[in-house]
Coordinates of C-alpha atoms and ligand atoms in Angstrom, one line a residue:
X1 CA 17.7 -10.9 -33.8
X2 CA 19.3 -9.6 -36.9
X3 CA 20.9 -12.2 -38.7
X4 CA 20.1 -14.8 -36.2
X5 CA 19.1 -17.6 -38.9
X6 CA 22.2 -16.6 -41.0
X7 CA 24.2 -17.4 -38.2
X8 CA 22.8 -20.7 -37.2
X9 CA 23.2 -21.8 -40.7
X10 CA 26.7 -21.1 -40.5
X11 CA 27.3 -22.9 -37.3
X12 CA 28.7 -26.0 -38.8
X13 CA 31.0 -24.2 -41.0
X14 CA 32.3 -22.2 -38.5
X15 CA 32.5 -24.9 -36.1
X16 CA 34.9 -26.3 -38.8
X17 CA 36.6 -23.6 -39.4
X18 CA 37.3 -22.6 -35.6
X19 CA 38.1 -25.9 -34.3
X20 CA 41.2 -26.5 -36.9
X21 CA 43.4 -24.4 -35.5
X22 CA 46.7 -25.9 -34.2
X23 CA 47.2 -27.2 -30.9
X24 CA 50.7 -27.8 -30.4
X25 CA 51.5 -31.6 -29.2
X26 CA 54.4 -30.3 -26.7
X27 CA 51.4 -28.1 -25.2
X28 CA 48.4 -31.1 -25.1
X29 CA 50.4 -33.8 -23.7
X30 CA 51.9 -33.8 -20.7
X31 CA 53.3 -35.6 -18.2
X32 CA 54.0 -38.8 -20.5
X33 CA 50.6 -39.0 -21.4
X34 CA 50.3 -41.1 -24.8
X35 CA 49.1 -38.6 -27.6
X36 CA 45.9 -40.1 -28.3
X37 CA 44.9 -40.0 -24.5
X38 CA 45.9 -36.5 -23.9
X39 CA 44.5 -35.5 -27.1
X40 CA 41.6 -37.3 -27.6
X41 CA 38.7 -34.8 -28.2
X42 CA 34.9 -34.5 -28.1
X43 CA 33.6 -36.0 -25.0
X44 CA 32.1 -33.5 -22.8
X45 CA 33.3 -33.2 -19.5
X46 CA 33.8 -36.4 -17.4
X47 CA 33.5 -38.0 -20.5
X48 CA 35.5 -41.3 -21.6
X49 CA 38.8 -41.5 -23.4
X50 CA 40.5 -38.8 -22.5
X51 CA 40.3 -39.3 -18.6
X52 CA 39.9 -43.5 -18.6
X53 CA 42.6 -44.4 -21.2
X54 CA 45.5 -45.1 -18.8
X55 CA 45.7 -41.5 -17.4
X56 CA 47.7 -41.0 -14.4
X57 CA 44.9 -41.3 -11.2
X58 CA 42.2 -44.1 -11.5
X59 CA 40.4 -42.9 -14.3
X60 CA 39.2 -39.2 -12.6
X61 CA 35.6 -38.9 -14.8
X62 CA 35.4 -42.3 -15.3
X63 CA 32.0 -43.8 -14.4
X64 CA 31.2 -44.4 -10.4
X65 CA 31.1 -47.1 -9.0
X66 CA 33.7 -49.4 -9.7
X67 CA 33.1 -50.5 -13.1
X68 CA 35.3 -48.1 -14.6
X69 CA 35.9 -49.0 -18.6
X70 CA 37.5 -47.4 -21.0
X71 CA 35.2 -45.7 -23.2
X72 CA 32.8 -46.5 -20.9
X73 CA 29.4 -43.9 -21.1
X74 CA 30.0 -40.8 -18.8
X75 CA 28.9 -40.4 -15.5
X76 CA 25.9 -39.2 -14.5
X77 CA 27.2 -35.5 -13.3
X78 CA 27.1 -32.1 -13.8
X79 CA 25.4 -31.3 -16.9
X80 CA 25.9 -34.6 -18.3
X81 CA 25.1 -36.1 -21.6
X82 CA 23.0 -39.1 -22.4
X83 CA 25.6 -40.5 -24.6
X84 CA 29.1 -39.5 -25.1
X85 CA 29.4 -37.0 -27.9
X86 CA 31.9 -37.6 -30.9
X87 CA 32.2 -33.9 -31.8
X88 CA 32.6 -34.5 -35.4
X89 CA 35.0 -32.7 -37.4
X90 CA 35.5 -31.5 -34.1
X91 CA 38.7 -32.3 -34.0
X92 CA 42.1 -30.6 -33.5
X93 CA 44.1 -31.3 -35.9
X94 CA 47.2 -33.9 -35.2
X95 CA 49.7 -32.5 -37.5
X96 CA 50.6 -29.4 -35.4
X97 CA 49.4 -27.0 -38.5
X98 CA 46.2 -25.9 -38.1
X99 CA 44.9 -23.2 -40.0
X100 CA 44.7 -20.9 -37.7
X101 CA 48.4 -19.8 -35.9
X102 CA 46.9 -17.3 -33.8
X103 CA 46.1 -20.7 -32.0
X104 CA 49.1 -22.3 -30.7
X105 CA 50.3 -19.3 -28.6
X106 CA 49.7 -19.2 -24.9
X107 CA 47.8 -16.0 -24.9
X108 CA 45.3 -14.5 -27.0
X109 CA 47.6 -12.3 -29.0
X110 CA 48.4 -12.6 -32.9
X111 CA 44.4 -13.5 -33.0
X112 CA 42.0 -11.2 -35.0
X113 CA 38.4 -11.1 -32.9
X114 CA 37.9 -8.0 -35.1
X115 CA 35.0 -9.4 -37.1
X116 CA 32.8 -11.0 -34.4
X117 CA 32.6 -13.8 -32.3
X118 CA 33.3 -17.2 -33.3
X119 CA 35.7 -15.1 -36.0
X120 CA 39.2 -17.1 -36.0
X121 CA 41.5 -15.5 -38.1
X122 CA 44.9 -16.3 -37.7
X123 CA 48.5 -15.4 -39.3
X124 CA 47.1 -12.5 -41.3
X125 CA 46.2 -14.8 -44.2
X126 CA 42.5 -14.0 -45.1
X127 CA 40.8 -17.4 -45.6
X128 CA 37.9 -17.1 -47.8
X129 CA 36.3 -20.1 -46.1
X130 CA 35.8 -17.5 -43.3
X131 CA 34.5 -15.1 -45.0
X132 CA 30.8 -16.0 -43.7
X133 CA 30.9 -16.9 -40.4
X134 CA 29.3 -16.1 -37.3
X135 CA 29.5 -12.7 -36.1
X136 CA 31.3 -11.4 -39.3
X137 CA 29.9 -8.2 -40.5
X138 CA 28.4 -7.5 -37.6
X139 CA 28.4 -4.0 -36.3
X140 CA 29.9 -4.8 -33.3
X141 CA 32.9 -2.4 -31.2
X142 CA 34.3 -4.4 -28.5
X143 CA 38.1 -3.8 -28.9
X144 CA 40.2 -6.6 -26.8
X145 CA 42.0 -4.9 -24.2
X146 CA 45.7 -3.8 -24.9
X147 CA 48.3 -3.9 -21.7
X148 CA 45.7 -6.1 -19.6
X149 CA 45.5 -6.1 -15.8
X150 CA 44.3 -9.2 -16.1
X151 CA 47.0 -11.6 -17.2
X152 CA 46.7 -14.9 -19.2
X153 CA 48.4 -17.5 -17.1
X154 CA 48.5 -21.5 -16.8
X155 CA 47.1 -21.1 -13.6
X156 CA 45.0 -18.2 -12.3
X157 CA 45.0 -18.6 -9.0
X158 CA 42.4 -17.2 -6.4
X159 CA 44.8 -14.9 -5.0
X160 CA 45.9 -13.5 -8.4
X161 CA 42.1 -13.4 -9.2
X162 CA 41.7 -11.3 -6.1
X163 CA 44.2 -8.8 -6.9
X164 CA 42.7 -8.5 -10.3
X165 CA 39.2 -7.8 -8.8
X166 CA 40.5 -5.1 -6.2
X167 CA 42.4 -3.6 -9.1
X168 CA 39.7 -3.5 -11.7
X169 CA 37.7 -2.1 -8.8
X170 CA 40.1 0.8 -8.1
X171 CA 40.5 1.7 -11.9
X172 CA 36.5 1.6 -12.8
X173 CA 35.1 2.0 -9.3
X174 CA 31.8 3.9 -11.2
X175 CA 31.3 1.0 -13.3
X176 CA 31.9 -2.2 -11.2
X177 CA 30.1 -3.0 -7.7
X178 CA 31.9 -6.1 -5.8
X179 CA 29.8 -7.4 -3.5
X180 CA 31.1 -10.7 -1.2
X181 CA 28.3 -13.5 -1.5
X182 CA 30.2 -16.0 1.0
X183 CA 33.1 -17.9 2.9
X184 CA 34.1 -21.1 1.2
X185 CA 35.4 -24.0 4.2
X186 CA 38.8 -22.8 4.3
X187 CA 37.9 -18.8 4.7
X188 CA 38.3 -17.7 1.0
X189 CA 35.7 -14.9 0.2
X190 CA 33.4 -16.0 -3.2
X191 CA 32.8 -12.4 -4.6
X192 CA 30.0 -11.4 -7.2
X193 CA 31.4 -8.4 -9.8
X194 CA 27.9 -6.3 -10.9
X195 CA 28.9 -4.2 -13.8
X196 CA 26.4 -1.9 -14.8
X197 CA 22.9 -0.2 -13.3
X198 CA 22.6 -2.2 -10.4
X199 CA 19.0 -0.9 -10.3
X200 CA 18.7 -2.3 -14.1
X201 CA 15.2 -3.6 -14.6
X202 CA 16.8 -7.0 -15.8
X203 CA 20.1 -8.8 -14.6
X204 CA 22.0 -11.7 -16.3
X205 CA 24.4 -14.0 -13.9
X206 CA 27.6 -15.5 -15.0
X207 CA 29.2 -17.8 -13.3
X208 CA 32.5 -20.2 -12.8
X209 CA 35.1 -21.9 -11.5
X210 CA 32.3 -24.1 -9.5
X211 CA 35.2 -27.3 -10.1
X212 CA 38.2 -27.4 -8.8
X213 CA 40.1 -28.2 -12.2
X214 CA 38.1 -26.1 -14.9
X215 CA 40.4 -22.9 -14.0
X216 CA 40.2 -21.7 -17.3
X217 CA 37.1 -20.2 -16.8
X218 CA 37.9 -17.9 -14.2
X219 CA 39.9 -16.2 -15.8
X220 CA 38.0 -16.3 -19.2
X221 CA 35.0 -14.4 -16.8
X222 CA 37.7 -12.1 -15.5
X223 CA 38.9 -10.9 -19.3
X224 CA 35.3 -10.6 -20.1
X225 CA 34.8 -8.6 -17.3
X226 CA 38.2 -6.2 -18.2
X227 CA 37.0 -6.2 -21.8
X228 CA 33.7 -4.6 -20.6
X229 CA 35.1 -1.6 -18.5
X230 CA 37.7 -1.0 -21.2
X231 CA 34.8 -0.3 -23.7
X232 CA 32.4 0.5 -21.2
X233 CA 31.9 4.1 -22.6
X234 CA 33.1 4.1 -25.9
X235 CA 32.2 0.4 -27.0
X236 CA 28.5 -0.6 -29.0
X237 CA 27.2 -3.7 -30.2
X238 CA 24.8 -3.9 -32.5
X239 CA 24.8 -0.3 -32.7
X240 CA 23.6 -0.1 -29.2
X241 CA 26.0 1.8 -27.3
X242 CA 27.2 -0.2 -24.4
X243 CA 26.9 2.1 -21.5
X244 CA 23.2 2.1 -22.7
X245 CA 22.7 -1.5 -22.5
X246 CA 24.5 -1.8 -19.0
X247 CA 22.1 0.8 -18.0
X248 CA 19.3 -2.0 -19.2
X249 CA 20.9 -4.8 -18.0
X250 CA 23.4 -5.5 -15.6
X251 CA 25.7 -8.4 -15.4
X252 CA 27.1 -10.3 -12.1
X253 CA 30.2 -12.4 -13.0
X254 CA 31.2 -14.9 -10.0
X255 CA 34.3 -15.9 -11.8
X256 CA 35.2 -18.2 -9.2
X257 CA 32.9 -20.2 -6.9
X258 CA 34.7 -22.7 -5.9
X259 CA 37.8 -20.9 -4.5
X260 CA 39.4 -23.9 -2.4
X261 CA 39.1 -26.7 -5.3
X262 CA 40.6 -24.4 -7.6
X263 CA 43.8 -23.6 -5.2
X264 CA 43.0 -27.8 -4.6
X265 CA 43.8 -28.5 -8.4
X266 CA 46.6 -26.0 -8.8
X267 CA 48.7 -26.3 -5.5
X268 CA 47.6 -29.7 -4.4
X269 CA 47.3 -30.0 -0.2
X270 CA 49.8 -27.6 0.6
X271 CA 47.4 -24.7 -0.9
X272 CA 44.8 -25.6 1.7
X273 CA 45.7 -23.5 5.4
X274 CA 43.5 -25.8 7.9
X275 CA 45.0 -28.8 8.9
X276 CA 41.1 -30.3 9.4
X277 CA 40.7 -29.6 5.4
X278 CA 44.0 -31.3 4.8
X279 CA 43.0 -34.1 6.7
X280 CA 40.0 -34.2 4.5
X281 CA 41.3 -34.0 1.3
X282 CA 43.7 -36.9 2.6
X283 CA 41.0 -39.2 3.8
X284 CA 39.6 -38.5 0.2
X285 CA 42.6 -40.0 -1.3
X286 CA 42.3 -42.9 0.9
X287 CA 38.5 -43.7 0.0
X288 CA 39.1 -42.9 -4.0
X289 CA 42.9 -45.3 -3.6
X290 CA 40.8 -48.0 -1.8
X291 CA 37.8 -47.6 -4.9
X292 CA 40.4 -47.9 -7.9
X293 CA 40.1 -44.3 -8.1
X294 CA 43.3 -43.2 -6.6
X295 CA 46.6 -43.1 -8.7
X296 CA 49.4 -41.0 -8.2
X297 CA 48.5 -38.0 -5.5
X298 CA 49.8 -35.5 -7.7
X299 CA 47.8 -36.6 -10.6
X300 CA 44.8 -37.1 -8.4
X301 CA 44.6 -33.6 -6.7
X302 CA 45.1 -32.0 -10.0
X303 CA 41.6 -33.6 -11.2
X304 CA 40.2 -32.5 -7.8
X305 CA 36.6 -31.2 -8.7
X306 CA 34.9 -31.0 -5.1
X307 CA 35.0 -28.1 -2.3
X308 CA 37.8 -29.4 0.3
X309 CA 35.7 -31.7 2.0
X310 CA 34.9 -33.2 -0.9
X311 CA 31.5 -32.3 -2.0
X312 CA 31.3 -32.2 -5.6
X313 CA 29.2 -28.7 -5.5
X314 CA 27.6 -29.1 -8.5
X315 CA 25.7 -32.0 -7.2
X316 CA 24.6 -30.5 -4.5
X317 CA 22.0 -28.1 -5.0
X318 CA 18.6 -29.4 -4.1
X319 CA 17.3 -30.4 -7.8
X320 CA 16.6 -34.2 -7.9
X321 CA 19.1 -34.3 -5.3
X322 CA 17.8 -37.5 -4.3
X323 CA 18.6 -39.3 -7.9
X324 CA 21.8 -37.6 -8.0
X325 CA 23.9 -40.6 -8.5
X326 CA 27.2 -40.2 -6.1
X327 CA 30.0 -42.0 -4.7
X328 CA 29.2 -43.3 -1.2
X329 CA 31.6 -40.9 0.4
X330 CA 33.3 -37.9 0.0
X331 CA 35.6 -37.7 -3.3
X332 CA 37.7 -35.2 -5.5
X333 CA 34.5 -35.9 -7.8
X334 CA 31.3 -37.1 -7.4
X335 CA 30.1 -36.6 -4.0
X336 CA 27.1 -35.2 -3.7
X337 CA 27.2 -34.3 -0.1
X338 CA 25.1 -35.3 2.9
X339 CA 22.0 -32.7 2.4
X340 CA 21.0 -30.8 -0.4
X341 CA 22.5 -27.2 -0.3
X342 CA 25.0 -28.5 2.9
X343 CA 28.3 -27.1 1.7
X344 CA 28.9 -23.0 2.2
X345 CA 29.4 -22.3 -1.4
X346 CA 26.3 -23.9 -2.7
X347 CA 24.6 -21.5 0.0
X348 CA 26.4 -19.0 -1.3
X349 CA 25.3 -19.2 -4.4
X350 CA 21.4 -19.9 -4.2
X351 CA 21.4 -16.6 -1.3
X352 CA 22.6 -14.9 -4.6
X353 CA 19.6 -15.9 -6.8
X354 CA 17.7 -16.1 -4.2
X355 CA 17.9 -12.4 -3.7
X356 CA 15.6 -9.9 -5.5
X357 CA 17.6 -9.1 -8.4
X358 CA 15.3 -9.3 -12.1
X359 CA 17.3 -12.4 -13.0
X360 CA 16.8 -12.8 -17.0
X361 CA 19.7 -15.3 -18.0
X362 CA 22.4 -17.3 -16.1
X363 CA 25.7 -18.8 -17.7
X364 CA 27.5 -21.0 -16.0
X365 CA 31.0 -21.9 -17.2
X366 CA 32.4 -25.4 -17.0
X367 CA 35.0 -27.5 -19.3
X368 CA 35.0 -29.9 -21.2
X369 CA 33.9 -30.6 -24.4
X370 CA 32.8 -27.5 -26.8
X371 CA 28.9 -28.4 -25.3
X372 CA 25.9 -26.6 -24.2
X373 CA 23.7 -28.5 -21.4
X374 CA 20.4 -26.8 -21.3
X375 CA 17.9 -29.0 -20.3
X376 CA 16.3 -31.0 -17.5
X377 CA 13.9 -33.2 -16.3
X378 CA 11.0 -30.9 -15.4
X379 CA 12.7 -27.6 -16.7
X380 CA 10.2 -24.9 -16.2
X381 CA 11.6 -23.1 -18.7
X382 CA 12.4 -25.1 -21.3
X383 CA 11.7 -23.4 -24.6
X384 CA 13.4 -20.1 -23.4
X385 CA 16.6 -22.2 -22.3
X386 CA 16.8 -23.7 -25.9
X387 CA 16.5 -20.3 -27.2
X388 CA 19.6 -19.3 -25.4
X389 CA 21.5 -22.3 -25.8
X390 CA 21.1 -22.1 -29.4
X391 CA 22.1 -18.5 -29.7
X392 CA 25.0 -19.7 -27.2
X393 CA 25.8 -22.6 -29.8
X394 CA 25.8 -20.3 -32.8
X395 CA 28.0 -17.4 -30.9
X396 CA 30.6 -20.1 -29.8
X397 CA 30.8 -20.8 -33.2
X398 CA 29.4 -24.4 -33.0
X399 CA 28.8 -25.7 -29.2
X400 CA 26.6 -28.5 -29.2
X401 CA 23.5 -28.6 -27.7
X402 CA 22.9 -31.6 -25.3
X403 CA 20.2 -32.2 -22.9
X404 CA 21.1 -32.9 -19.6
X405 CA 20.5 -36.1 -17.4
X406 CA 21.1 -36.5 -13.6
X407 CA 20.6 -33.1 -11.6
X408 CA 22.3 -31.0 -8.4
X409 CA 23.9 -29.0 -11.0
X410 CA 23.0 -25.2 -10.2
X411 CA 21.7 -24.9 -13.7
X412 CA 19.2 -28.0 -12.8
X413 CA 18.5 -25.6 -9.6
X414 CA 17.4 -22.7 -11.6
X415 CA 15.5 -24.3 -14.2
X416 CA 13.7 -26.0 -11.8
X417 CA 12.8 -23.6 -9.0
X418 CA 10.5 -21.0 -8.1
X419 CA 11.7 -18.4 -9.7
X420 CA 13.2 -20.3 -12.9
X421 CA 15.0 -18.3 -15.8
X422 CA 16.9 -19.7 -19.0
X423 CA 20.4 -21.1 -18.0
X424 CA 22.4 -22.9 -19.4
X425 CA 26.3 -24.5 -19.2
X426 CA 28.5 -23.7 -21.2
X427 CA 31.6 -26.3 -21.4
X428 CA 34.7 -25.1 -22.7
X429 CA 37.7 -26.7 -24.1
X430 CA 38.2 -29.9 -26.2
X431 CA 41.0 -32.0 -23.9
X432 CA 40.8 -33.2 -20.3
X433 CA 40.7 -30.7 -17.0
X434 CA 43.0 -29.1 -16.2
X435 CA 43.3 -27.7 -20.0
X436 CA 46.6 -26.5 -21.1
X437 CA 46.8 -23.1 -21.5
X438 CA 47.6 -23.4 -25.5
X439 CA 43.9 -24.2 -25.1
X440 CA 42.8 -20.5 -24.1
X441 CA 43.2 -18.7 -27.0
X442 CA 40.9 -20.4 -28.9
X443 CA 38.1 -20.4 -26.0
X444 CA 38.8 -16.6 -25.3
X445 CA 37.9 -16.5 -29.4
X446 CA 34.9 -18.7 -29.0
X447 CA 33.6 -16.8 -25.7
X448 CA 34.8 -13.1 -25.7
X449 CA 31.5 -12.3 -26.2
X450 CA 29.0 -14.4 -25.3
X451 CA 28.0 -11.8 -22.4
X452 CA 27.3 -9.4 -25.0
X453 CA 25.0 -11.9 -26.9
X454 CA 23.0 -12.7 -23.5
X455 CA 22.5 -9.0 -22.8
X456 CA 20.9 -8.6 -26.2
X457 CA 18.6 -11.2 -25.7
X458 CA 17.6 -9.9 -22.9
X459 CA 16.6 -6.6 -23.6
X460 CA 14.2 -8.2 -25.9
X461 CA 12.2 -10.3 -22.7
Ligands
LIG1 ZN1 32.3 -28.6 -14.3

């Protein structure tokens, strides 16, 4: 790839660079949280100090099974890390004045993406440490998307997200195929968005919104998505016109998988319609109080990560199931579930791989921690899923690569099946779930186009 090696010896800069723009203190903490809790950085998701320094429920993401210490290693979920990760330079910076204004908004606007991905120019005032970074020069004509259907907001909710769809759907019907993939336990419809040839000899999955509390991503999936049909005909990258690489490849964005923890995290109880889910989600409380892992029910459901039996789904897909460490009963994290592939959106989800589409790639979105997990034990394909986990790292403008421990995860389930295909996660975000939304612009800058990037690397496989 053109300037491929340019870029990833740019990475650290532009990690850097990217990663100093301001996050305004009113936005990070809430809820009385102490500064350095709320804005203690770098650990990937689940990870330590942010979630086990005195914040609010027992330590959500602190380490199972009882021993819950501050600072203590991560658990063993999701895409986990071996080690907790001190993100370097990583962090944001404390004094509320970053480099970057664009930043501290709560939408994307007053931010230049003009000159690639991973470009962060904010305030207008060229920075001539920026003047090399990832994606800069690049011949690339994505324009963001002026007067957006779909709306930055603190919480983008599965209804809003469904209004989006049917809308985009009405306005680009040629372009966008919306097929349902599956019920989740309290009758909300998981939808798969196909833009492009559906026919398209290869076919790159995205997916999100698979925990409750990491509802960022949706909506980052859904922007993508609206970016895409904006600049559908008139858009290139790389000099390739788009409508000829959507004819190549097409892409299926499941912004939201996991529908009922997401309403879960953002509505609490009340968001849930059947009174036997209720009752669940209750009964979780109960366990997690009665295993130090309670804390005030407000607090608690907003960390909710499981389906609404809680099932933590990405633990539940038959890859090492049977290692997958998990709490002895059903949890807002952590549960792995009785039976490998038990809960409907798991199904859901390996009926969609499962189907004959020429799978090439699949992203799948999570938060926290500004990380890549690309790896696991027995990956079949390991040396393509460092390829695009290191293009993914260099596009993000510095990600960091991390193998991944444990398994369940879908990734895990991909990587490790019969038909396996590069995938990796992507976790966004650099404070605890849910992430303020003074958080998203800088994510939107760091992911706008990673789709774009994953396309092009198809084409050449
Ligand atoms: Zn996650």
């Amino acid at each position: 790839m053109r300037n491929y090696h340019r870029w990833v010896a740019l990475a650290g800069a532009a990690m850097l660079t990217i990663t100093n723009v301001s996050v305004s203190m009113a936005d990070v903490v809430g809820g009385g949280e102490s500064l350095e809790t709320a804005v203690t950085v770098s650990g990937p998701e689940d990870s330590g100090p942010a979630d086990t320094a005195g914040d609010g429920p027992q330590q959500p993401g602190a380490p199972l099974g009882g021993q819950e210490t501050p600072g203590q290693e991560n658990q063993p979920q999701e895409g986990t890390a071996s080690r907790v990760i001190r993100v370097g330079d990583n962090q944001p910076s404390n004094s509320g004045s970053g480099a970057a204004s664009g930043g501290s908004g709560d939408s994307s606007s007053g931010v230049d993406y003009s000159q690639g991905p991973g470009f962060f120019q904010g305030g207008g005032q060229p920075d001539p440490s920026q003047t090399a970074l990832p994606g800069q020069n690049e011949d690339i004509q994505i324009a963001d998307v002026s007067n957006p259907l779909v709306q930055t907001t603190a919480k983008y909710s599965y209804d809003q997200m469904v209004q989006d769809i049917n809308a985009l759907q009405q306005k680009y019907s040629s372009r966008m195929h919306v097929n349902p993939i599956g019920t989740s336990l309290d009758g909300r419809t998981i939808y798969d968005c196909i833009i492009g040839n559906q026919g398209a000899p290869r076919h790159i999955l995205i997916q999100a919104g698979i925990h409750g509390r990491e509802y960022l991503n949706p909506m980052l999936l859904m922007q993508q998505m609206e970016m895409i049909l904006v600049n559908y005909d008139t858009g290139s990258f790389h000099g390739n016109p788009l409508s000829s690489m959507f004819d190549q490849v097409a892409i299926h964005f499941v912004p939201m998988t996991n529908p009922d923890g997401i309403t879960i995290s953002q509505f609490g109880i009340d968001g849930i319609r059947s009174q036997q889910l209720k009752d669940a989600i209750s009964a979780c409380y109960v366990m997690d109080s009665a295993a130090g892992r309670g804390g005030d029910l407000g607090v608690y459901l907003s960390k909710w990560k499981a389906n609404a039996q809680g099932v933590d789904l990405n633990l539940n897909f038959d890859a090492l199931w049977a290692e997958v460490y998990s709490t002895g009963y059903p949890s807002y994290s952590g549960f792995k579930g009785t039976a490998p592939g038990s809960e409907p959106e798991t199904q859901a989800m390996m009926n969609l791989y499962s189907s004959q589409y020429p799978w090439k790639a699949v992203i799948h979105y999570h938060s926290m921690g500004n990380v890549i997990y690309w790896d696991i034990a027995g990956n079949k394909v390991q040396p393509e899923s460092a390829q695009l986990a290191n293009l993914m790292s260099v596009v993000t403008g510095g990600y960091q690569m991390l193998p991944s421990e444990g398994g369940g995860g879908y990734k895990d389930w991909i990587q490790l099946g019969n038909n396996p295909v590069p995938s990796v996660t992507l976790e966004t975000g650099r404070v605890s779930c849910p992430i303020p939304i003074s958080e998203y612009a800088l994510i939107w800058a760091q992911n706008r186009l990673t789709w774009a990037y994953a396309m092009e690397w198809a084409m050449g496989r």
